[in-house]
Short mmCIF file of N, CA and C in Angstrom, two decimals:
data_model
loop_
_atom_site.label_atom_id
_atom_site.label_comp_id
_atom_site.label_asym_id
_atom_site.label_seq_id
_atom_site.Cartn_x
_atom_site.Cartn_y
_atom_site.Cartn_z
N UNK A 211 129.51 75.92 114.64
CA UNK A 211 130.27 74.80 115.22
C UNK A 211 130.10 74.73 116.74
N UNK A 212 130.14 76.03 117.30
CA UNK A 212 129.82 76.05 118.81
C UNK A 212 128.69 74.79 119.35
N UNK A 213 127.77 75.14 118.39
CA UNK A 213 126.21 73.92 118.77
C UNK A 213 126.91 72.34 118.86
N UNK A 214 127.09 72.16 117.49
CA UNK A 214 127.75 70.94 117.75
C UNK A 214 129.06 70.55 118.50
N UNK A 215 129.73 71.39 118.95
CA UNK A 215 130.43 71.10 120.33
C UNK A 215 129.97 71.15 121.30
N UNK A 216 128.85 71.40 121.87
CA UNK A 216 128.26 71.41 123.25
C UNK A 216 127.44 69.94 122.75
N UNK A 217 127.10 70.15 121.81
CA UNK A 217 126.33 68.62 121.66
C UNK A 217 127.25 66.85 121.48
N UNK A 218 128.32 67.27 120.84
CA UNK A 218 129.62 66.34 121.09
C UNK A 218 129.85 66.14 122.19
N UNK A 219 130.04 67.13 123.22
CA UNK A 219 130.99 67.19 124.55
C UNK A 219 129.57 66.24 125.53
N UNK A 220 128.54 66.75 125.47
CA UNK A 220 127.16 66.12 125.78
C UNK A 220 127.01 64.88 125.84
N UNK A 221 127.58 64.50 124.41
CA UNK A 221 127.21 63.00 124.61
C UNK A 221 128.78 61.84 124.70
N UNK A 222 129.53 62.85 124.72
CA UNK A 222 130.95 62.53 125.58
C UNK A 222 132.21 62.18 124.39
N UNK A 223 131.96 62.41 123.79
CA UNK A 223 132.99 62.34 122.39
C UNK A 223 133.80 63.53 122.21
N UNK A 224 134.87 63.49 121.51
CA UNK A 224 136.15 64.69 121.09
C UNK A 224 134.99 65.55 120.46
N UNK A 225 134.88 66.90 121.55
CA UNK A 225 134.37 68.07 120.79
C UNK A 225 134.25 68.22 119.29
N UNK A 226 136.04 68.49 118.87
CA UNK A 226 136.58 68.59 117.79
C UNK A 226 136.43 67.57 116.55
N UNK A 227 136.46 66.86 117.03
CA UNK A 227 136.74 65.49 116.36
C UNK A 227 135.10 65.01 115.65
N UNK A 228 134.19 64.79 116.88
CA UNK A 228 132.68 65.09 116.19
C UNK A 228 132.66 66.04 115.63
N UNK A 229 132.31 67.48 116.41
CA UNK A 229 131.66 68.49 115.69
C UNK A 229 132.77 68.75 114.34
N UNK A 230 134.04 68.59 114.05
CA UNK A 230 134.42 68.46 112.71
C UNK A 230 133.88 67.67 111.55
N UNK A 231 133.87 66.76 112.38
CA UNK A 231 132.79 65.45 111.12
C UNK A 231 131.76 65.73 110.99
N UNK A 232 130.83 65.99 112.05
CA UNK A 232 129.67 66.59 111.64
C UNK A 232 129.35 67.42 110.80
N UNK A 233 130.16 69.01 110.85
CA UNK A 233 130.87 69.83 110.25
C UNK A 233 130.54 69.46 108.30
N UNK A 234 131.42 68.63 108.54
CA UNK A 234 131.71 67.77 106.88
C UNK A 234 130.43 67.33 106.34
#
């Protein structure tokens, strides 16, 4: 999950909120 929070936060969206959905 770490990856896709640096990559969420990157492209300026809720850390959490992407990398959760993504996640899914």
């Amino acid at each position: 999950m770490p990856a896709t929070a640096l990559i969420s936060s990157s492209s300026g969206r809720c850390t959490i909120a992407v990398g959760f959905a993504q996640g899914v």
